[in-house]
């Protein structure tokens, strides 16, 4: 049996979602899959291979390893009795940040164990467990990454006390986008803290930025639902300008965005915490998508052609 945790691209609202404003995000084809393997030829215990190093880690050992901590949270939440097995983790995502790899890791393990042991976990439960894992990686996660990773598809998300708002957005036809990796590792928690510090030091400036975002998201929600991609692109560009004002873009992200817009993209912005990580570019139609991906690759960045508005159940 296996379980999949989707990667994500935030189309609107990274950082703003941390403060309870709504965001729009999509599951992407890049994902992490967890395979269950019986462990007959190994010694007793649960083993999993670390996604980054490939190293085989025995659950309960290597306390300094994040994977052991991740498993610990999941087993305790599932009230799981230790058995004898190996979890093989395979990913095609960049684990450097921006694609939601930590959330996808947790979701893939939960969904794999759910299927293998017929635990009958629903998505809401898996989402809660994955959020607990997210807290291990990031100090104050909004929950958008684990939500998209669990449910898939295209989602409007809003963090709320007493239960987050999760609205699924159905498109008639998935839309072509390009995800471009700066190759720079950055830490989500640090980026979130950096925004918080600036917000505390300059509340007036941030009030303006936040109210600007509210208007952008409101229009974007309508435009996304109507699949008015030119409009959505313009709003993504506006969202990017706000993120630049918050100093979470980088020269690499700016270079990617400029190259994509020069190639005819409808809109482009950073996705995730910024300061590196990835950019998401709206490029409807195979031809434009190809052109944009080529322009970004030519600048030396890995580009992934993706379809947004599918995946999930
Ligand atoms: C998550 O990918 C991006 C941030 O909005 C943090 C969060 O939502 O937890 C920056």
Short mmCIF file of N, CA, C and O in Angstrom, two decimals, residues 1 8 38-40 44 49 55 65 71 79 83 101 112 126 157 171 205 216 219 228 277 292:
data_model
loop_
_atom_site.label_atom_id
_atom_site.label_comp_id
_atom_site.label_asym_id
_atom_site.label_seq_id
_atom_site.Cartn_x
_atom_site.Cartn_y
_atom_site.Cartn_z
N UNK A 1 0.84 -1.20 0.00
CA UNK A 1 0.00 0.00 0.00
C UNK A 1 0.88 1.25 0.00
O UNK A 1 2.00 1.22 0.49
N UNK A 8 2.46 21.87 -2.81
CA UNK A 8 1.49 22.95 -3.02
C UNK A 8 2.14 24.19 -3.66
O UNK A 8 3.35 24.39 -3.59
N UNK A 38 6.84 -4.77 4.12
CA UNK A 38 7.03 -5.68 5.26
C UNK A 38 8.52 -5.78 5.54
O UNK A 38 9.36 -5.66 4.67
N UNK A 39 8.84 -5.97 6.79
CA UNK A 39 10.23 -5.83 7.20
C UNK A 39 10.85 -7.17 7.62
O UNK A 39 11.61 -7.22 8.56
N UNK A 40 10.51 -8.23 6.89
CA UNK A 40 10.89 -9.56 7.34
C UNK A 40 12.40 -9.80 7.40
O UNK A 40 12.90 -10.45 8.30
N UNK A 44 13.95 -6.28 14.13
CA UNK A 44 12.67 -5.73 14.65
C UNK A 44 12.65 -4.22 14.61
O UNK A 44 13.68 -3.57 14.85
N UNK A 49 13.40 5.61 5.29
CA UNK A 49 14.59 6.25 4.73
C UNK A 49 14.41 7.77 4.76
O UNK A 49 13.35 8.28 4.40
N UNK A 55 19.34 8.02 4.09
CA UNK A 55 19.79 7.16 5.19
C UNK A 55 18.62 6.40 5.81
O UNK A 55 17.53 6.95 6.00
N UNK A 65 17.26 13.41 14.55
CA UNK A 65 16.73 13.45 13.18
C UNK A 65 15.28 13.86 13.18
O UNK A 65 14.47 13.37 13.94
N UNK A 71 7.79 10.75 12.79
CA UNK A 71 7.15 9.45 13.02
C UNK A 71 6.59 9.38 14.43
O UNK A 71 5.50 8.85 14.66
N UNK A 79 -2.24 6.57 17.81
CA UNK A 79 -2.25 5.59 18.89
C UNK A 79 -1.77 4.23 18.36
O UNK A 79 -2.42 3.19 18.54
N UNK A 83 5.09 -1.91 15.21
CA UNK A 83 5.14 -3.18 14.48
C UNK A 83 6.48 -3.28 13.79
O UNK A 83 7.41 -2.55 14.10
N UNK A 101 7.05 20.54 1.29
CA UNK A 101 7.56 19.17 1.41
C UNK A 101 7.36 18.58 2.81
O UNK A 101 7.12 17.38 2.94
N UNK A 112 -0.61 6.40 4.04
CA UNK A 112 -0.09 5.05 3.79
C UNK A 112 -0.49 4.11 4.94
O UNK A 112 -1.01 3.02 4.71
N UNK A 126 -6.33 13.43 9.25
CA UNK A 126 -4.98 13.44 8.64
C UNK A 126 -4.44 14.87 8.64
O UNK A 126 -3.28 15.13 8.98
N UNK A 157 -8.37 28.96 1.71
CA UNK A 157 -8.10 28.59 3.10
C UNK A 157 -8.11 29.81 3.99
O UNK A 157 -7.60 30.87 3.61
N UNK A 171 -12.59 23.81 -10.89
CA UNK A 171 -12.42 24.45 -12.20
C UNK A 171 -13.02 23.53 -13.26
O UNK A 171 -13.01 22.31 -13.11
N UNK A 205 2.71 50.89 7.96
CA UNK A 205 3.03 50.37 6.62
C UNK A 205 2.30 49.03 6.39
O UNK A 205 1.71 48.80 5.35
N UNK A 216 -7.26 42.48 -3.04
CA UNK A 216 -6.72 41.60 -4.10
C UNK A 216 -7.35 40.22 -4.01
O UNK A 216 -7.82 39.65 -5.00
N UNK A 219 -11.08 40.00 -5.13
CA UNK A 219 -11.24 39.97 -6.60
C UNK A 219 -10.72 38.66 -7.18
O UNK A 219 -11.29 38.11 -8.11
N UNK A 228 -11.06 33.47 -15.15
CA UNK A 228 -10.64 34.66 -15.91
C UNK A 228 -9.14 34.86 -15.69
O UNK A 228 -8.72 35.62 -14.80
N UNK A 277 13.40 29.81 -2.36
CA UNK A 277 12.28 28.89 -2.61
C UNK A 277 11.82 28.98 -4.06
O UNK A 277 12.65 28.98 -4.97
N UNK A 292 7.35 29.93 -21.35
CA UNK A 292 7.72 30.50 -20.04
C UNK A 292 8.75 29.59 -19.35
O UNK A 292 9.76 30.06 -18.81
#
